[in-house]
PDB file of C-alpha atoms in Angstrom:
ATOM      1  CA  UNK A 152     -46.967  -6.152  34.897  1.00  0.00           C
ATOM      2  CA  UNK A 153     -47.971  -7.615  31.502  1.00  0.00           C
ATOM      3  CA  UNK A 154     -47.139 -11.193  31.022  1.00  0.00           C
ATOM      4  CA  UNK A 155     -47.459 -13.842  28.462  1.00  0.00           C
ATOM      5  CA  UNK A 156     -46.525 -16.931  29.377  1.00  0.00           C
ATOM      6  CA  UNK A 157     -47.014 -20.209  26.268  1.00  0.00           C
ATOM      7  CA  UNK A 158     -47.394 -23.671  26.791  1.00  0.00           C
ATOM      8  CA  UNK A 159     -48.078 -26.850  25.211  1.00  0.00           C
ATOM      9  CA  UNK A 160     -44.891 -27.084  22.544  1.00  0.00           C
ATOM     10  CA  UNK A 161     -43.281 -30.445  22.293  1.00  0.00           C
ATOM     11  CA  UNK A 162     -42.646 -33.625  19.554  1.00  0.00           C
ATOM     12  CA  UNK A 163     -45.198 -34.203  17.149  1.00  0.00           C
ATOM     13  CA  UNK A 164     -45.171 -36.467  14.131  1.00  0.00           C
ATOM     14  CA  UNK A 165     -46.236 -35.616  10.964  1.00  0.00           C
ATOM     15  CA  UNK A 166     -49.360 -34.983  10.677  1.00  0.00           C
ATOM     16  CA  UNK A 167     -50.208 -34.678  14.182  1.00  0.00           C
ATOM     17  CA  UNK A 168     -52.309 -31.667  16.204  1.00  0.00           C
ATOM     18  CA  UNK A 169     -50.703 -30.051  19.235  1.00  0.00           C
ATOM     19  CA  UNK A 170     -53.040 -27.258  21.158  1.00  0.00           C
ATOM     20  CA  UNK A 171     -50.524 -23.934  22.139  1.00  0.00           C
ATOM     21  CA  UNK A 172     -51.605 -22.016  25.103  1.00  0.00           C
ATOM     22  CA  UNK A 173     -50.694 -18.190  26.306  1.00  0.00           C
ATOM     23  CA  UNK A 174     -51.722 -17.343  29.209  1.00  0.00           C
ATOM     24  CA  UNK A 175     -51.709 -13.623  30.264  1.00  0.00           C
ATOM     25  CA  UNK A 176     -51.812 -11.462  32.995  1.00  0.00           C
ATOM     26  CA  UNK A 177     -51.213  -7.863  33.643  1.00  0.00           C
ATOM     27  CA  UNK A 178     -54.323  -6.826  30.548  1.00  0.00           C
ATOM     28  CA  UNK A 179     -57.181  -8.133  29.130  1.00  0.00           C
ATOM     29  CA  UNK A 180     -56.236 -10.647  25.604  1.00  0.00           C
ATOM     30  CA  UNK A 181     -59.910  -9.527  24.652  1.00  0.00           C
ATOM     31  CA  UNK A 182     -59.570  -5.747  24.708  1.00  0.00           C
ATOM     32  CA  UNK A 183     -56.348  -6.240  22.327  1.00  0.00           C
ATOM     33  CA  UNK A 184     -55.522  -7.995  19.019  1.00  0.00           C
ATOM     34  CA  UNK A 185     -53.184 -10.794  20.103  1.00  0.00           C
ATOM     35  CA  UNK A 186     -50.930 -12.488  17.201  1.00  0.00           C
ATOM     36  CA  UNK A 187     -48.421 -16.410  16.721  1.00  0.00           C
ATOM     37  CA  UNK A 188     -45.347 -15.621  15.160  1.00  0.00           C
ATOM     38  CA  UNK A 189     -42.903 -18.494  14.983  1.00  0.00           C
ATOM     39  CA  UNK A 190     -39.580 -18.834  14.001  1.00  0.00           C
ATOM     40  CA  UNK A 191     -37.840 -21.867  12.375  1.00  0.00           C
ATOM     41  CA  UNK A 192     -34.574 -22.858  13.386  1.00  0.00           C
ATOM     42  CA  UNK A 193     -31.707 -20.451  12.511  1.00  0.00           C
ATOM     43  CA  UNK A 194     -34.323 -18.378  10.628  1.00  0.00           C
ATOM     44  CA  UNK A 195     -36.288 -15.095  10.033  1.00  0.00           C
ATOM     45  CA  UNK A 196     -39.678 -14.310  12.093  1.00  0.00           C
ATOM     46  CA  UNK A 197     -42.900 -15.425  10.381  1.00  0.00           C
ATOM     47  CA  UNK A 198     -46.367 -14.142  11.327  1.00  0.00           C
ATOM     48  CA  UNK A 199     -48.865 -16.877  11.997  1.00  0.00           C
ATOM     49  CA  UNK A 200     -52.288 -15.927  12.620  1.00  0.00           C
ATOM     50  CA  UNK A 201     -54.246 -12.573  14.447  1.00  0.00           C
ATOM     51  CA  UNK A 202     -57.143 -12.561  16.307  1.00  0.00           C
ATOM     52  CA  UNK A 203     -58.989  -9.130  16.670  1.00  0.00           C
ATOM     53  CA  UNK A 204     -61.031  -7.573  19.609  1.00  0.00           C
ATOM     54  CA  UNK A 205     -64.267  -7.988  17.691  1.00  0.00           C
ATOM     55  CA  UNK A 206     -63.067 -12.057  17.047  1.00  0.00           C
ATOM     56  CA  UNK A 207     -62.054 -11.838  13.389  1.00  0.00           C
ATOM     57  CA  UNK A 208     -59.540 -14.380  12.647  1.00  0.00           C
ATOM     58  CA  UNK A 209     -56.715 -14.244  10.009  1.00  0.00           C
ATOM     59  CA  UNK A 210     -54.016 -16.500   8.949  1.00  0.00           C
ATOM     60  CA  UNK A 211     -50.542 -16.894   6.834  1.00  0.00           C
ATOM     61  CA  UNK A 212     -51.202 -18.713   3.648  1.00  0.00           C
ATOM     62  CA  UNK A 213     -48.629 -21.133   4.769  1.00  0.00           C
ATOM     63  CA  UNK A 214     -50.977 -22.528   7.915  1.00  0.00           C
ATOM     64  CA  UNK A 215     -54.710 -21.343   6.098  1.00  0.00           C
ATOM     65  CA  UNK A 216     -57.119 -24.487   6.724  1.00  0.00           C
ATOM     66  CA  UNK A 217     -54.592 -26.287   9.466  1.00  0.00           C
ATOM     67  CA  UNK A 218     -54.278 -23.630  12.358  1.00  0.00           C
ATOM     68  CA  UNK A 219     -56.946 -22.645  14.545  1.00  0.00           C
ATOM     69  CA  UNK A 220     -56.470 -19.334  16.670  1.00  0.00           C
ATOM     70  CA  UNK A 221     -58.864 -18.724  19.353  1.00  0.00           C
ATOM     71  CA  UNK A 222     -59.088 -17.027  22.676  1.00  0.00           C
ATOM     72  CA  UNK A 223     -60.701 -17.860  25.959  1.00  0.00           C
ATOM     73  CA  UNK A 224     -61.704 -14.230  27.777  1.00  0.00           C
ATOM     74  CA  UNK A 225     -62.538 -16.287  31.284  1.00  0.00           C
ATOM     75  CA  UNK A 226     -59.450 -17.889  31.230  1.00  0.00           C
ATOM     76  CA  UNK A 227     -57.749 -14.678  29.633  1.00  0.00           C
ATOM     77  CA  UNK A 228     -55.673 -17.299  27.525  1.00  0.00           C
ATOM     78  CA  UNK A 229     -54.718 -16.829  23.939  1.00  0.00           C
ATOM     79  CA  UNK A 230     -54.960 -20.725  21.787  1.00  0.00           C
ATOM     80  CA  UNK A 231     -53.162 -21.802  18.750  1.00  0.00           C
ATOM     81  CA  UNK A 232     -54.684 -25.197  17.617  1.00  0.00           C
ATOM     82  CA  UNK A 233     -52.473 -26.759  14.744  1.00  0.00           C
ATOM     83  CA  UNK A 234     -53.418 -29.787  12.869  1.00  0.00           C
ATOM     84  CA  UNK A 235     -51.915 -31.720   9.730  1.00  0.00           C
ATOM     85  CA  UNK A 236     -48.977 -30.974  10.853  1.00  0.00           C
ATOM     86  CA  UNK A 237     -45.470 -30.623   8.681  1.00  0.00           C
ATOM     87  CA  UNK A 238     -42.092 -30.902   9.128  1.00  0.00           C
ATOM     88  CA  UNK A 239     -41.706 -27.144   7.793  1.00  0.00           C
ATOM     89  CA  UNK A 240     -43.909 -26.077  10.941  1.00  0.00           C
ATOM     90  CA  UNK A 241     -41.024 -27.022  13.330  1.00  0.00           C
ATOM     91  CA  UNK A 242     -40.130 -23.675  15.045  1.00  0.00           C
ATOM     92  CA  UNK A 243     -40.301 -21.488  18.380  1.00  0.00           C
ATOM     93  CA  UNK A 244     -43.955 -19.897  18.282  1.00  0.00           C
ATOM     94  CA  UNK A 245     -44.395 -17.023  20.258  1.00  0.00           C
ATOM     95  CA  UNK A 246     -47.664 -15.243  21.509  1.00  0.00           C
ATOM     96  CA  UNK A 247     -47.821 -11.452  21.219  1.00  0.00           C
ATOM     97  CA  UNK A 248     -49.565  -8.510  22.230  1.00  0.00           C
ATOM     98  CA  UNK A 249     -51.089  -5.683  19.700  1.00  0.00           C
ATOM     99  CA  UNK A 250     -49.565  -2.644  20.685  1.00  0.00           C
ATOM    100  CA  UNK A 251     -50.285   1.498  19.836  1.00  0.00           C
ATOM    101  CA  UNK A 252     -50.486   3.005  16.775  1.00  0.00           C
ATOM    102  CA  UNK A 253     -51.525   2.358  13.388  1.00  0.00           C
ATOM    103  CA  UNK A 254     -48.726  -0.427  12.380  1.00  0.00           C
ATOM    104  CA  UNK A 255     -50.282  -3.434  14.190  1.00  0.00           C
ATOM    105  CA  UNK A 256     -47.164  -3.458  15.841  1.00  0.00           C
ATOM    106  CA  UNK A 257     -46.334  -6.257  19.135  1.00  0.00           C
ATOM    107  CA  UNK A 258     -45.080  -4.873  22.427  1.00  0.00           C
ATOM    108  CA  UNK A 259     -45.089  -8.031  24.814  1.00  0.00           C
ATOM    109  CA  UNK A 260     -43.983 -11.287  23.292  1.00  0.00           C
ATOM    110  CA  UNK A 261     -43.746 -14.592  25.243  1.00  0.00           C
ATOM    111  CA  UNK A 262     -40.666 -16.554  26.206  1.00  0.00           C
ATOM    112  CA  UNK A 263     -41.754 -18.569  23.458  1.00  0.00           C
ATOM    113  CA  UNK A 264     -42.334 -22.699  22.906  1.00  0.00           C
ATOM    114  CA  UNK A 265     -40.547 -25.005  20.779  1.00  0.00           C
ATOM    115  CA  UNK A 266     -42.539 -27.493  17.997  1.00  0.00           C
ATOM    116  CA  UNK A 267     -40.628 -29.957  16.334  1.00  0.00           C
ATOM    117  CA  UNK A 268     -42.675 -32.141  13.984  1.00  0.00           C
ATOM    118  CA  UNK A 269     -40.644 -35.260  13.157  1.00  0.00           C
ATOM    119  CA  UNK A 270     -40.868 -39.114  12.864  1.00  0.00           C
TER     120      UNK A 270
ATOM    121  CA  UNK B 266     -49.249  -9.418  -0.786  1.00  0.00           C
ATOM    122  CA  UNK B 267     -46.524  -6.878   0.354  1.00  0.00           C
ATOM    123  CA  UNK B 268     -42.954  -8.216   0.591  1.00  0.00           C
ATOM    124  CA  UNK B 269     -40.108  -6.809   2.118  1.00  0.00           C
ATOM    125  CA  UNK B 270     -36.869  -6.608   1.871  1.00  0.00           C
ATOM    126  CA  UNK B 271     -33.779  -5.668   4.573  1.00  0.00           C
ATOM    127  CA  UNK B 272     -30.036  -4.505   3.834  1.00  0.00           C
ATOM    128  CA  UNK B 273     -27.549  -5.043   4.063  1.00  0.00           C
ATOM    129  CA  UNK B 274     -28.388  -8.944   5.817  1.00  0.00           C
ATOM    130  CA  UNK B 275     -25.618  -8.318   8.025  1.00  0.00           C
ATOM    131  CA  UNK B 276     -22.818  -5.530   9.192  1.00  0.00           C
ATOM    132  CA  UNK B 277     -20.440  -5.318  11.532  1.00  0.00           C
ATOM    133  CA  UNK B 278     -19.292  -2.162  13.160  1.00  0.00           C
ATOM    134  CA  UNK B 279     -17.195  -0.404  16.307  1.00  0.00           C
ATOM    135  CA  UNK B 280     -18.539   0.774  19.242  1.00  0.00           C
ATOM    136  CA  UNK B 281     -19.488   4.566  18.962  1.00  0.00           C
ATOM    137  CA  UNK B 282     -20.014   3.843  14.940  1.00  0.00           C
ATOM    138  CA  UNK B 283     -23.369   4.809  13.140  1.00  0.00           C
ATOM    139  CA  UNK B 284     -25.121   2.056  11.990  1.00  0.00           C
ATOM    140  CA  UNK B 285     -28.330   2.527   9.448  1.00  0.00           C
ATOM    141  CA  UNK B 286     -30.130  -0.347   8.111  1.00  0.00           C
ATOM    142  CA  UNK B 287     -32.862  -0.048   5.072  1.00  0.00           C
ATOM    143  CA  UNK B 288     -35.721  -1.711   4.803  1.00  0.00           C
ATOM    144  CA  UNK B 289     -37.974  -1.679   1.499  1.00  0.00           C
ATOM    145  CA  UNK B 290     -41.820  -2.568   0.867  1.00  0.00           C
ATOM    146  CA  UNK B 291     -42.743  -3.504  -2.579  1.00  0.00           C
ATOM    147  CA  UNK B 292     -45.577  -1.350  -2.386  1.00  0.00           C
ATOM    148  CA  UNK B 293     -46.365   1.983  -0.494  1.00  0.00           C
ATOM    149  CA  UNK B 294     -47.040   1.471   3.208  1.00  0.00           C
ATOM    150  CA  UNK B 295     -47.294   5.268   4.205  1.00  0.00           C
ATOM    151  CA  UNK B 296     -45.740   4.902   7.445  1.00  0.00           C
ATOM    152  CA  UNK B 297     -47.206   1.575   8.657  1.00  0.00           C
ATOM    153  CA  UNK B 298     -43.541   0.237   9.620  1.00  0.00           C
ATOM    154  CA  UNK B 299     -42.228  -1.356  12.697  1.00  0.00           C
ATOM    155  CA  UNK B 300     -38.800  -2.436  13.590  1.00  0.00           C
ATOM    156  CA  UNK B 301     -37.558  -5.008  16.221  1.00  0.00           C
ATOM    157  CA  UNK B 302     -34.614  -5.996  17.999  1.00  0.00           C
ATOM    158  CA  UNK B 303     -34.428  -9.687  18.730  1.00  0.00           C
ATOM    159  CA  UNK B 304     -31.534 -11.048  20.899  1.00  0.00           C
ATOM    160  CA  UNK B 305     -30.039 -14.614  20.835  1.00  0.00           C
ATOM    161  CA  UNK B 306     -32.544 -17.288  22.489  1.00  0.00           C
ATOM    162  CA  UNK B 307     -34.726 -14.136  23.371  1.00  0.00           C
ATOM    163  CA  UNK B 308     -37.966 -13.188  22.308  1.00  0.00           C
ATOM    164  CA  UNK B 309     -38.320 -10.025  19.460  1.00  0.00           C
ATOM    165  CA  UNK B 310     -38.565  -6.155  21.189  1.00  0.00           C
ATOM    166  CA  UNK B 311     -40.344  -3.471  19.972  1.00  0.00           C
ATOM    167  CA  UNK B 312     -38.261  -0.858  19.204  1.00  0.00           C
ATOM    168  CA  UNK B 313     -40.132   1.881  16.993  1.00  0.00           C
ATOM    169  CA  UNK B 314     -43.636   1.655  15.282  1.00  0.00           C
ATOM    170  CA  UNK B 315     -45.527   4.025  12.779  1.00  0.00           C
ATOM    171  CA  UNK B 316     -41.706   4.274  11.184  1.00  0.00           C
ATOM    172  CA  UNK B 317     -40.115   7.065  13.426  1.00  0.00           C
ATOM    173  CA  UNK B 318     -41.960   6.799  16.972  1.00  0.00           C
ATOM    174  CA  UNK B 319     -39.445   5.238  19.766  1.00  0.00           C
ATOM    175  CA  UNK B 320     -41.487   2.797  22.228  1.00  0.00           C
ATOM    176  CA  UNK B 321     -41.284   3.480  25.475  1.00  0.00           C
ATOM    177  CA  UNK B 322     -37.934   2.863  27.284  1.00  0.00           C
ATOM    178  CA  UNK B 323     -36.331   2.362  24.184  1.00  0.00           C
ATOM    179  CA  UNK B 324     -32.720   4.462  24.469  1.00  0.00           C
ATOM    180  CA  UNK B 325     -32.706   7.345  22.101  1.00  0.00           C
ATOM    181  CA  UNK B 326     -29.531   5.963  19.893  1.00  0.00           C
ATOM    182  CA  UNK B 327     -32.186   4.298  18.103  1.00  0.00           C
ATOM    183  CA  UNK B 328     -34.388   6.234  15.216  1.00  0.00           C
ATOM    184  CA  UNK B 329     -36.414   5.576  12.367  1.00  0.00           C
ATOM    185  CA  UNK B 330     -37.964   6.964   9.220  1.00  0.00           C
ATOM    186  CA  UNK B 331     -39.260   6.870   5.938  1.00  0.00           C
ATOM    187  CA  UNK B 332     -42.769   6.605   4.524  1.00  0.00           C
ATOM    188  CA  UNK B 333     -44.255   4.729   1.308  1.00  0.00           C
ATOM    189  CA  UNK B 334     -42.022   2.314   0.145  1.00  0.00           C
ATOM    190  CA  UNK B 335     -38.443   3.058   1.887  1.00  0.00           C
ATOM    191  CA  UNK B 336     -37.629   3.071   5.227  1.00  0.00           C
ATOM    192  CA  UNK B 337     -34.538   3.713   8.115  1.00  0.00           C
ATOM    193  CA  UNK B 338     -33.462   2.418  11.402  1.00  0.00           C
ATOM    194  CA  UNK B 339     -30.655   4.248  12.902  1.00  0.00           C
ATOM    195  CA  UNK B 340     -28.089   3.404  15.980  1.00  0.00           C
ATOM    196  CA  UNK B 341     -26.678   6.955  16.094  1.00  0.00           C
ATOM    197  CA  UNK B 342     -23.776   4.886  18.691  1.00  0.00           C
ATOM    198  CA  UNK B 343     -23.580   1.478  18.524  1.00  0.00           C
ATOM    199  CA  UNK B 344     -22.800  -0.028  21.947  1.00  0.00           C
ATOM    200  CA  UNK B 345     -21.850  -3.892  22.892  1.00  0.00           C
ATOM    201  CA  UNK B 346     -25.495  -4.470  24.045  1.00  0.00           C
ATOM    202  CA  UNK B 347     -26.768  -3.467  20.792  1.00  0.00           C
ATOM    203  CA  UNK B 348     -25.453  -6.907  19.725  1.00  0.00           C
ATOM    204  CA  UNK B 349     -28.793  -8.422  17.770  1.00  0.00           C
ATOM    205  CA  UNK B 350     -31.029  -8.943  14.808  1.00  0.00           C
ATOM    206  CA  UNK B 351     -33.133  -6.618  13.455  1.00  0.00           C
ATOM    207  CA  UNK B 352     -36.565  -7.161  11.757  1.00  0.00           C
ATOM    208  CA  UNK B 353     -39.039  -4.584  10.094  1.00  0.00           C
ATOM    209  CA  UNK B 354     -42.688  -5.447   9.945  1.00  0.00           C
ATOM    210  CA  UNK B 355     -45.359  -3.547   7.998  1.00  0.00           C
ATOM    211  CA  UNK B 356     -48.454  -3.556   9.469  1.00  0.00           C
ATOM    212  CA  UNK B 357     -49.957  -6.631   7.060  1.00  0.00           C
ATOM    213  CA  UNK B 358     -48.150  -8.171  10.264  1.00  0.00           C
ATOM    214  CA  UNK B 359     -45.358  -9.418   7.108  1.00  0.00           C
ATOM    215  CA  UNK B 360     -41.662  -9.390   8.611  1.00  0.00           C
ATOM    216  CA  UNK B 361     -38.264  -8.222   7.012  1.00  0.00           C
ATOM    217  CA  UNK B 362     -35.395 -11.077   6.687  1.00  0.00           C
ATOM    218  CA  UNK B 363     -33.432  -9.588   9.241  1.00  0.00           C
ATOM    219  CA  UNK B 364     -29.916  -7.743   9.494  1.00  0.00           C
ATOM    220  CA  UNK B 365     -27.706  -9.047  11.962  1.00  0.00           C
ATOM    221  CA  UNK B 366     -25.524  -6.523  13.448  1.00  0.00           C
ATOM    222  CA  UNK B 367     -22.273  -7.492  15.111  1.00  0.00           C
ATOM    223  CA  UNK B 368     -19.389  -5.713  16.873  1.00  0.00           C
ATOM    224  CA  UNK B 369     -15.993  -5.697  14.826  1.00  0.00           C
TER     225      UNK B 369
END
């Protein structure tokens, strides 16, 4: 069964760095593209950052130069290193799974983890 | 970069109604459209992908289409459980507002 399971949320202040974690089981994270998408508080999904099979790395403009995604194949875990953060990065981030087809579409999502950056 | 754009942003509807929601890129996509279903507190669900192809275990009530810039999800009966948000993404991984679809 294919899980993804996050960690590592919590209270940060501005500025601040917090290290998300997604751990999966059921598949290998390496032989898929594996995506953050977070969601702010009463609002719309945003897509974060994608990592690729072959390791290319791309971001949102809005986190360019502050997030970090990375993956660890021994530990099968997906990363999201944030740094700088912002008050306007408070949301629920979720890992996610490429899926089929040509959309880069997500079939498994995580439970997702709460950020809150605040003073 | 491509934007998006859902409507209407929200409906509401009776059980056993039809229930089509649009989605628009603001340039062509061919068919490189997704749509989701994301309950309250609940992570999103995939619920089609290349614009008309139903994921697997998805019930049949729910259809898409389109290609190039305009695009349709379908609920050919809405039922209570059907209760949720729906998001389009095209495959630049960019995400649709949302229409939140209610029960009247």
């Amino acid at each position: 069964e294919v899980q993804l399971v996050e960690s590592g949320g919590g209270l940060v202040q501005p500025g601040g760095s917090l290290r998300l974690s997604c751990v999966a089981s059921g598949f290998t994270v390496s032989n898929n593209y594996m995506s953050w998408v977070r969601q702010a508080p009463g609002k719309g999904l945003e897509w974060v950052s994608v990592i690729y099979t072959g390791g290319n790395t791309y971001y949102a403009d809005s986190v360019k130069g502050r997030f970090t995604i990375s993956r660890d194949n021994s530990q099968n875990t997906l990363y999201l290193q944030m740094n700088s953060l912002r008050a306007e990065d408070t949301a629920v981030y979720y890992c996610a799974r490429g899926s089929r087809g040509s959309s880069w579409s997500f079939d498994y999502w995580g439970q997702g983890i709460l950020v809150t950056v605040s003073s | 970069d491509i934007q998006m754009t859902q409507s209407p942003s929200s409906l509401s509807a009776s059980v056993g109604d039809r229930v089509t929601i649009t989605c628009q890129a603001s340039q062509d996509i061919s068919n490189h459209l997704n749509w989701y279903q994301q309950k309250p507190g609940k992570a999103p669900k995939l619920l089609i992908y290349d614009a008309s192809n139903l994921e697997t275990g998805v019930p049949s009530r729910f259809s898409g289409s389109g290609s190039g810039t305009d695009f349709t999800f379908t609920i050919s009966s809405l039922q209570p459980e059907d209760i949720a948000t729906y998001y389009c993404q095209q495959y630049g991984f960019t995400f649709g507002p949302g229409t939140k679809v209610d029960i009247k």
